[in-house]
Amino acid sequence: MSDEVTLYYNPRSRAQMAHYALEEVGAPYKLVHIDFESGENRKPDFLKINPMGKIPTIVHRDTVITEAAAIIGYLADAFPAAGLAPAVGDPRRGTMLRWLVFGASSFEPAMVDVMMKREPVNKMMAGWGDWDDVLGALEVMLDPGPWVLGDQFSAADIYVGAELAWAKTFGAPGIADRPKLLAYIDRITARPAYQRTIGATG
Ligand SMILES: N[C@@H](CCC(=O)N[C@@H](CS)C(=O)NCC(=O)O)C(=O)O
């Protein structure tokens, strides 16, 4: 069976993060462009692959994987030569999973709240707390740094780092005055794999 990963992709989407991850892990892959303008992602052929009609979506060895954080964690395991995921049983894997899931379950919804200027929700009820708490937690995540796992770059950096870079580009409040987050964004965006993917498309 072919090891090639198929990524359903549009450069104006979160699929950029999966593209970046494919380059970091060194996987063989092909991009299948999804045209939002013609609603390709809402047509029956694509809904058979991802019933949410969303990208990124990958297919690897006949298995469909959706959700950017899951895709990135999966790719790190499936292409271990890149060394982007500690082994099962290694406590550092817990740290990697912690921040990968935090990225999707707290960072992302809190960022959408703040970018859409939604009324703050009760932070005790909302699993993602609020934007200030999320940014504070991300600073703790980088202690001691330079990466989530200290000296080891991992799948968590791909997801959280790309989200942070995106948040900065779109002017999310509270990032410009946090030097630790800015320096981390600079480290992420300087990586050759980032430059070849997200950095090349904007
Ligand atoms: N929970 C998904 C969200 C993916 C998502 O919302 N993708 C957007 C593009 S950034 C999309 O495909 N939108 C098209 C649509 O919903 O019609 C993930 O984390 O991957």
PDB file of C-alpha atoms and ligand atoms in Angstrom:
ATOM      1  CA  MET A   1       0.000   0.000   0.000  1.00  0.00           C
ATOM      2  CA  SER A   2       1.285   3.455  -0.899  1.00  0.00           C
ATOM      3  CA  ASP A   3       2.635   5.620   1.913  1.00  0.00           C
ATOM      4  CA  GLU A   4       1.541   8.783   0.124  1.00  0.00           C
ATOM      5  CA  VAL A   5      -0.695  11.127   2.127  1.00  0.00           C
ATOM      6  CA  THR A   6      -3.508  12.911   0.306  1.00  0.00           C
ATOM      7  CA  LEU A   7      -4.251  16.352   1.771  1.00  0.00           C
ATOM      8  CA  TYR A   8      -7.466  18.094   0.779  1.00  0.00           C
ATOM      9  CA  TYR A   9      -6.238  21.634   0.726  1.00  0.00           C
ATOM     10  CA  ASN A  10      -6.903  25.279   0.100  1.00  0.00           C
ATOM     11  CA  PRO A  11      -4.211  27.874   0.876  1.00  0.00           C
ATOM     12  CA  ARG A  12      -6.826  30.108   2.537  1.00  0.00           C
ATOM     13  CA  SER A  13      -7.606  27.633   5.291  1.00  0.00           C
ATOM     14  CA  ARG A  14      -6.388  25.658   8.275  1.00  0.00           C
ATOM     15  CA  ALA A  15      -5.213  23.065   5.744  1.00  0.00           C
ATOM     16  CA  GLN A  16      -2.036  25.156   5.627  1.00  0.00           C
ATOM     17  CA  MET A  17      -1.126  23.777   9.055  1.00  0.00           C
ATOM     18  CA  ALA A  18      -1.380  20.204   7.781  1.00  0.00           C
ATOM     19  CA  HIS A  19       0.677  21.144   4.720  1.00  0.00           C
ATOM     20  CA  TYR A  20       3.323  22.568   7.031  1.00  0.00           C
ATOM     21  CA  ALA A  21       3.259  19.372   9.136  1.00  0.00           C
ATOM     22  CA  LEU A  22       3.716  17.198   6.034  1.00  0.00           C
ATOM     23  CA  GLU A  23       6.887  19.113   5.227  1.00  0.00           C
ATOM     24  CA  GLU A  24       8.169  18.916   8.816  1.00  0.00           C
ATOM     25  CA  VAL A  25       7.720  15.124   8.976  1.00  0.00           C
ATOM     26  CA  GLY A  26       9.060  14.580   5.458  1.00  0.00           C
ATOM     27  CA  ALA A  27       6.059  12.551   4.255  1.00  0.00           C
ATOM     28  CA  PRO A  28       5.347  11.833   0.599  1.00  0.00           C
ATOM     29  CA  TYR A  29       2.119  13.661  -0.202  1.00  0.00           C
ATOM     30  CA  LYS A  30      -0.140  15.144  -2.798  1.00  0.00           C
ATOM     31  CA  LEU A  31      -2.402  18.173  -2.450  1.00  0.00           C
ATOM     32  CA  VAL A  32      -5.956  18.014  -3.756  1.00  0.00           C
ATOM     33  CA  HIS A  33      -7.234  21.555  -4.153  1.00  0.00           C
ATOM     34  CA  ILE A  34     -10.681  22.191  -2.719  1.00  0.00           C
ATOM     35  CA  ASP A  35     -12.462  25.114  -4.312  1.00  0.00           C
ATOM     36  CA  PHE A  36     -14.532  26.948  -1.700  1.00  0.00           C
ATOM     37  CA  GLU A  37     -15.981  29.358  -4.270  1.00  0.00           C
ATOM     38  CA  SER A  38     -17.767  26.579  -6.128  1.00  0.00           C
ATOM     39  CA  GLY A  39     -18.677  24.860  -2.845  1.00  0.00           C
ATOM     40  CA  GLU A  40     -16.673  21.762  -3.693  1.00  0.00           C
ATOM     41  CA  ASN A  41     -16.345  20.917   0.002  1.00  0.00           C
ATOM     42  CA  ARG A  42     -20.126  20.761   0.357  1.00  0.00           C
ATOM     43  CA  LYS A  43     -20.671  18.407  -2.582  1.00  0.00           C
ATOM     44  CA  PRO A  44     -21.544  14.722  -2.035  1.00  0.00           C
ATOM     45  CA  ASP A  45     -18.153  13.398  -3.180  1.00  0.00           C
ATOM     46  CA  PHE A  46     -16.299  15.383  -0.518  1.00  0.00           C
ATOM     47  CA  LEU A  47     -18.959  14.936   2.173  1.00  0.00           C
ATOM     48  CA  LYS A  48     -18.429  11.180   1.799  1.00  0.00           C
ATOM     49  CA  ILE A  49     -14.851  11.780   2.946  1.00  0.00           C
ATOM     50  CA  ASN A  50     -15.549  14.393   5.636  1.00  0.00           C
ATOM     51  CA  PRO A  51     -19.215  14.795   6.565  1.00  0.00           C
ATOM     52  CA  MET A  52     -18.371  18.222   8.089  1.00  0.00           C
ATOM     53  CA  GLY A  53     -17.329  19.512   4.663  1.00  0.00           C
ATOM     54  CA  LYS A  54     -14.141  20.908   6.168  1.00  0.00           C
ATOM     55  CA  ILE A  55     -10.424  20.913   5.545  1.00  0.00           C
ATOM     56  CA  PRO A  56      -7.781  19.934   6.451  1.00  0.00           C
ATOM     57  CA  THR A  57      -8.742  16.355   5.710  1.00  0.00           C
ATOM     58  CA  ILE A  58      -6.142  13.722   4.931  1.00  0.00           C
ATOM     59  CA  VAL A  59      -6.324  10.168   3.654  1.00  0.00           C
ATOM     60  CA  HIS A  60      -3.434   7.876   4.508  1.00  0.00           C
ATOM     61  CA  ARG A  61      -3.446   4.156   3.797  1.00  0.00           C
ATOM     62  CA  ASP A  62      -7.202   4.265   3.140  1.00  0.00           C
ATOM     63  CA  THR A  63      -7.918   5.953   6.483  1.00  0.00           C
ATOM     64  CA  VAL A  64      -9.540   9.379   6.720  1.00  0.00           C
ATOM     65  CA  ILE A  65      -8.248  11.747   9.399  1.00  0.00           C
ATOM     66  CA  THR A  66      -9.787  15.141  10.065  1.00  0.00           C
ATOM     67  CA  GLU A  67      -9.149  17.914  12.636  1.00  0.00           C
ATOM     68  CA  ALA A  68      -5.866  19.773  12.225  1.00  0.00           C
ATOM     69  CA  ALA A  69      -4.514  18.853  15.664  1.00  0.00           C
ATOM     70  CA  ALA A  70      -5.276  15.141  15.184  1.00  0.00           C
ATOM     71  CA  ILE A  71      -3.754  15.197  11.701  1.00  0.00           C
ATOM     72  CA  ILE A  72      -0.544  16.799  12.968  1.00  0.00           C
ATOM     73  CA  GLY A  73      -0.231  14.391  15.914  1.00  0.00           C
ATOM     74  CA  TYR A  74      -0.948  11.462  13.602  1.00  0.00           C
ATOM     75  CA  LEU A  75       1.648  12.505  11.029  1.00  0.00           C
ATOM     76  CA  ALA A  76       4.304  12.810  13.730  1.00  0.00           C
ATOM     77  CA  ASP A  77       3.613   9.175  14.705  1.00  0.00           C
ATOM     78  CA  ALA A  78       3.224   7.839  11.171  1.00  0.00           C
ATOM     79  CA  PHE A  79       6.547   9.332  10.008  1.00  0.00           C
ATOM     80  CA  PRO A  80       8.732   8.823  13.099  1.00  0.00           C
ATOM     81  CA  ALA A  81      12.064   9.474  11.387  1.00  0.00           C
ATOM     82  CA  ALA A  82      11.488  13.201  11.930  1.00  0.00           C
ATOM     83  CA  GLY A  83      11.381  12.635  15.709  1.00  0.00           C
ATOM     84  CA  LEU A  84       8.405  14.928  16.281  1.00  0.00           C
ATOM     85  CA  ALA A  85       6.580  12.792  18.874  1.00  0.00           C
ATOM     86  CA  PRO A  86       7.991  11.195  22.031  1.00  0.00           C
ATOM     87  CA  ALA A  87       7.307   7.450  22.280  1.00  0.00           C
ATOM     88  CA  VAL A  88       4.167   6.007  23.908  1.00  0.00           C
ATOM     89  CA  GLY A  89       4.865   5.822  27.642  1.00  0.00           C
ATOM     90  CA  ASP A  90       7.326   8.723  27.646  1.00  0.00           C
ATOM     91  CA  PRO A  91       5.901  11.437  29.959  1.00  0.00           C
ATOM     92  CA  ARG A  92       6.982  14.069  27.434  1.00  0.00           C
ATOM     93  CA  ARG A  93       4.354  12.588  25.125  1.00  0.00           C
ATOM     94  CA  GLY A  94       1.803  13.666  27.746  1.00  0.00           C
ATOM     95  CA  THR A  95       3.160  17.208  27.537  1.00  0.00           C
ATOM     96  CA  MET A  96       2.990  17.124  23.750  1.00  0.00           C
ATOM     97  CA  LEU A  97      -0.614  15.848  23.794  1.00  0.00           C
ATOM     98  CA  ARG A  98      -1.534  18.367  26.470  1.00  0.00           C
ATOM     99  CA  TRP A  99      -0.611  21.349  24.317  1.00  0.00           C
ATOM    100  CA  LEU A 100      -1.805  19.848  21.050  1.00  0.00           C
ATOM    101  CA  VAL A 101      -5.250  19.343  22.567  1.00  0.00           C
ATOM    102  CA  PHE A 102      -5.104  22.691  24.376  1.00  0.00           C
ATOM    103  CA  GLY A 103      -4.438  24.289  20.997  1.00  0.00           C
ATOM    104  CA  ALA A 104      -7.614  22.838  19.503  1.00  0.00           C
ATOM    105  CA  SER A 105      -9.889  22.901  22.535  1.00  0.00           C
ATOM    106  CA  SER A 106      -8.908  26.180  24.238  1.00  0.00           C
ATOM    107  CA  PHE A 107      -6.611  28.343  22.131  1.00  0.00           C
ATOM    108  CA  GLU A 108      -8.681  28.044  18.963  1.00  0.00           C
ATOM    109  CA  PRO A 109     -12.193  28.739  20.397  1.00  0.00           C
ATOM    110  CA  ALA A 110     -10.883  31.563  22.605  1.00  0.00           C
ATOM    111  CA  MET A 111      -9.219  33.108  19.548  1.00  0.00           C
ATOM    112  CA  VAL A 112     -12.408  32.820  17.478  1.00  0.00           C
ATOM    113  CA  ASP A 113     -14.310  34.540  20.330  1.00  0.00           C
ATOM    114  CA  VAL A 114     -11.898  37.448  20.463  1.00  0.00           C
ATOM    115  CA  MET A 115     -11.500  37.827  16.695  1.00  0.00           C
ATOM    116  CA  MET A 116     -15.266  37.814  16.155  1.00  0.00           C
ATOM    117  CA  LYS A 117     -15.718  40.193  19.101  1.00  0.00           C
ATOM    118  CA  ARG A 118     -18.216  37.814  20.651  1.00  0.00           C
ATOM    119  CA  GLU A 119     -19.604  38.604  24.069  1.00  0.00           C
ATOM    120  CA  PRO A 120     -17.437  36.915  26.724  1.00  0.00           C
ATOM    121  CA  VAL A 121     -19.011  33.710  27.968  1.00  0.00           C
ATOM    122  CA  ASN A 122     -18.932  32.541  31.568  1.00  0.00           C
ATOM    123  CA  LYS A 123     -15.314  31.368  31.750  1.00  0.00           C
ATOM    124  CA  MET A 124     -16.131  28.809  34.407  1.00  0.00           C
ATOM    125  CA  MET A 125     -18.552  27.095  32.031  1.00  0.00           C
ATOM    126  CA  ALA A 126     -16.566  27.563  28.814  1.00  0.00           C
ATOM    127  CA  GLY A 127     -13.885  24.887  28.515  1.00  0.00           C
ATOM    128  CA  TRP A 128     -11.552  27.379  26.899  1.00  0.00           C
ATOM    129  CA  GLY A 129     -11.717  29.965  29.690  1.00  0.00           C
ATOM    130  CA  ASP A 130     -10.914  33.290  28.067  1.00  0.00           C
ATOM    131  CA  TRP A 131      -8.321  34.827  25.751  1.00  0.00           C
ATOM    132  CA  ASP A 132      -6.155  36.380  28.477  1.00  0.00           C
ATOM    133  CA  ASP A 133      -5.948  33.111  30.387  1.00  0.00           C
ATOM    134  CA  VAL A 134      -5.097  31.256  27.151  1.00  0.00           C
ATOM    135  CA  LEU A 135      -2.253  33.666  26.315  1.00  0.00           C
ATOM    136  CA  GLY A 136      -0.940  33.381  29.872  1.00  0.00           C
ATOM    137  CA  ALA A 137      -1.017  29.576  29.619  1.00  0.00           C
ATOM    138  CA  LEU A 138       0.891  29.707  26.326  1.00  0.00           C
ATOM    139  CA  GLU A 139       3.620  31.714  28.037  1.00  0.00           C
ATOM    140  CA  VAL A 140       3.824  29.016  30.728  1.00  0.00           C
ATOM    141  CA  MET A 141       3.954  26.393  27.930  1.00  0.00           C
ATOM    142  CA  LEU A 142       7.148  28.079  26.713  1.00  0.00           C
ATOM    143  CA  ASP A 143       8.884  27.879  30.064  1.00  0.00           C
ATOM    144  CA  PRO A 144      11.741  27.050  29.671  1.00  0.00           C
ATOM    145  CA  GLY A 145      11.422  26.818  25.851  1.00  0.00           C
ATOM    146  CA  PRO A 146      12.557  27.314  23.206  1.00  0.00           C
ATOM    147  CA  TRP A 147       9.918  24.734  22.174  1.00  0.00           C
ATOM    148  CA  VAL A 148       6.980  23.122  23.964  1.00  0.00           C
ATOM    149  CA  LEU A 149       9.232  20.195  24.984  1.00  0.00           C
ATOM    150  CA  GLY A 150      12.249  22.330  25.755  1.00  0.00           C
ATOM    151  CA  ASP A 151      14.996  21.546  23.273  1.00  0.00           C
ATOM    152  CA  GLN A 152      12.885  19.055  21.287  1.00  0.00           C
ATOM    153  CA  PHE A 153      10.679  20.451  18.527  1.00  0.00           C
ATOM    154  CA  SER A 154       7.428  18.431  18.349  1.00  0.00           C
ATOM    155  CA  ALA A 155       3.988  18.154  16.770  1.00  0.00           C
ATOM    156  CA  ALA A 156       2.619  20.512  19.451  1.00  0.00           C
ATOM    157  CA  ASP A 157       4.849  23.307  18.130  1.00  0.00           C
ATOM    158  CA  ILE A 158       3.539  22.813  14.601  1.00  0.00           C
ATOM    159  CA  TYR A 159      -0.078  23.292  15.659  1.00  0.00           C
ATOM    160  CA  VAL A 160       0.253  25.897  18.415  1.00  0.00           C
ATOM    161  CA  GLY A 161       3.054  27.749  16.643  1.00  0.00           C
ATOM    162  CA  ALA A 162       1.161  28.003  13.357  1.00  0.00           C
ATOM    163  CA  GLU A 163      -1.991  29.142  15.191  1.00  0.00           C
ATOM    164  CA  LEU A 164      -0.026  31.792  17.063  1.00  0.00           C
ATOM    165  CA  ALA A 165       1.579  33.037  13.861  1.00  0.00           C
ATOM    166  CA  TRP A 166      -1.877  33.213  12.294  1.00  0.00           C
ATOM    167  CA  ALA A 167      -3.268  35.072  15.328  1.00  0.00           C
ATOM    168  CA  LYS A 168      -0.450  37.619  15.122  1.00  0.00           C
ATOM    169  CA  THR A 169      -0.959  38.132  11.375  1.00  0.00           C
ATOM    170  CA  PHE A 170      -4.641  38.813  11.941  1.00  0.00           C
ATOM    171  CA  GLY A 171      -3.956  41.227  14.790  1.00  0.00           C
ATOM    172  CA  ALA A 172      -5.373  39.211  17.679  1.00  0.00           C
ATOM    173  CA  PRO A 173      -5.062  41.419  20.776  1.00  0.00           C
ATOM    174  CA  GLY A 174      -2.519  40.763  23.503  1.00  0.00           C
ATOM    175  CA  ILE A 175       0.171  39.120  21.367  1.00  0.00           C
ATOM    176  CA  ALA A 176       2.177  42.190  20.329  1.00  0.00           C
ATOM    177  CA  ASP A 177       2.970  43.003  23.980  1.00  0.00           C
ATOM    178  CA  ARG A 178       4.122  39.495  24.929  1.00  0.00           C
ATOM    179  CA  PRO A 179       7.816  39.207  23.904  1.00  0.00           C
ATOM    180  CA  LYS A 180       7.973  35.517  24.748  1.00  0.00           C
ATOM    181  CA  LEU A 181       5.168  34.695  22.308  1.00  0.00           C
ATOM    182  CA  LEU A 182       6.616  36.993  19.642  1.00  0.00           C
ATOM    183  CA  ALA A 183      10.026  35.332  19.868  1.00  0.00           C
ATOM    184  CA  TYR A 184       8.375  31.897  19.602  1.00  0.00           C
ATOM    185  CA  ILE A 185       6.431  32.994  16.512  1.00  0.00           C
ATOM    186  CA  ASP A 186       9.714  34.191  14.976  1.00  0.00           C
ATOM    187  CA  ARG A 187      11.307  30.788  15.650  1.00  0.00           C
ATOM    188  CA  ILE A 188       8.372  28.948  14.083  1.00  0.00           C
ATOM    189  CA  THR A 189       8.108  31.138  11.003  1.00  0.00           C
ATOM    190  CA  ALA A 190      11.870  30.895  10.383  1.00  0.00           C
ATOM    191  CA  ARG A 191      11.720  27.104  10.028  1.00  0.00           C
ATOM    192  CA  PRO A 192      12.414  25.968   6.456  1.00  0.00           C
ATOM    193  CA  ALA A 193       9.275  23.781   6.370  1.00  0.00           C
ATOM    194  CA  TYR A 194       7.151  26.757   7.435  1.00  0.00           C
ATOM    195  CA  GLN A 195       8.793  28.935   4.792  1.00  0.00           C
ATOM    196  CA  ARG A 196       8.086  26.348   2.087  1.00  0.00           C
ATOM    197  CA  THR A 197       4.397  26.123   2.987  1.00  0.00           C
ATOM    198  CA  ILE A 198       2.527  28.745   5.034  1.00  0.00           C
ATOM    199  CA  GLY A 199       5.299  31.272   4.544  1.00  0.00           C
ATOM    200  CA  ALA A 200       5.127  30.872   0.772  1.00  0.00           C
ATOM    201  CA  THR A 201       1.373  31.429   0.536  1.00  0.00           C
ATOM    202  CA  GLY A 202       0.896  34.075   3.221  1.00  0.00           C
TER     203      GLY A 202
HETATM  204  N1  LIG B   1     -12.181  21.627  13.560  1.00  0.00           N
HETATM  205  C1  LIG B   1     -11.549  21.717  12.268  1.00  0.00           C
HETATM  206  C2  LIG B   1     -11.926  23.035  11.633  1.00  0.00           C
HETATM  207  C3  LIG B   1     -11.618  23.037  10.163  1.00  0.00           C
HETATM  208  C4  LIG B   1     -12.273  24.235   9.466  1.00  0.00           C
HETATM  209  O1  LIG B   1     -13.141  24.931  10.011  1.00  0.00           O
HETATM  210  N2  LIG B   1     -11.836  24.468   8.231  1.00  0.00           N
HETATM  211  C5  LIG B   1     -12.410  25.547   7.457  1.00  0.00           C
HETATM  212  C6  LIG B   1     -11.327  26.294   6.714  1.00  0.00           C
HETATM  213  S1  LIG B   1     -10.196  27.093   7.792  1.00  0.00           S
HETATM  214  C7  LIG B   1     -13.315  24.970   6.373  1.00  0.00           C
HETATM  215  O2  LIG B   1     -13.041  23.933   5.828  1.00  0.00           O
HETATM  216  N3  LIG B   1     -14.386  25.692   6.055  1.00  0.00           N
HETATM  217  C8  LIG B   1     -15.223  25.371   4.972  1.00  0.00           C
HETATM  218  C9  LIG B   1     -16.657  25.223   5.363  1.00  0.00           C
HETATM  219  O3  LIG B   1     -16.942  24.989   6.543  1.00  0.00           O
HETATM  220  O4  LIG B   1     -17.483  25.299   4.461  1.00  0.00           O
HETATM  221  C10 LIG B   1     -10.035  21.573  12.383  1.00  0.00           C
HETATM  222  O5  LIG B   1      -9.498  21.905  13.462  1.00  0.00           O
HETATM  223  O6  LIG B   1      -9.380  21.109  11.443  1.00  0.00           O
END
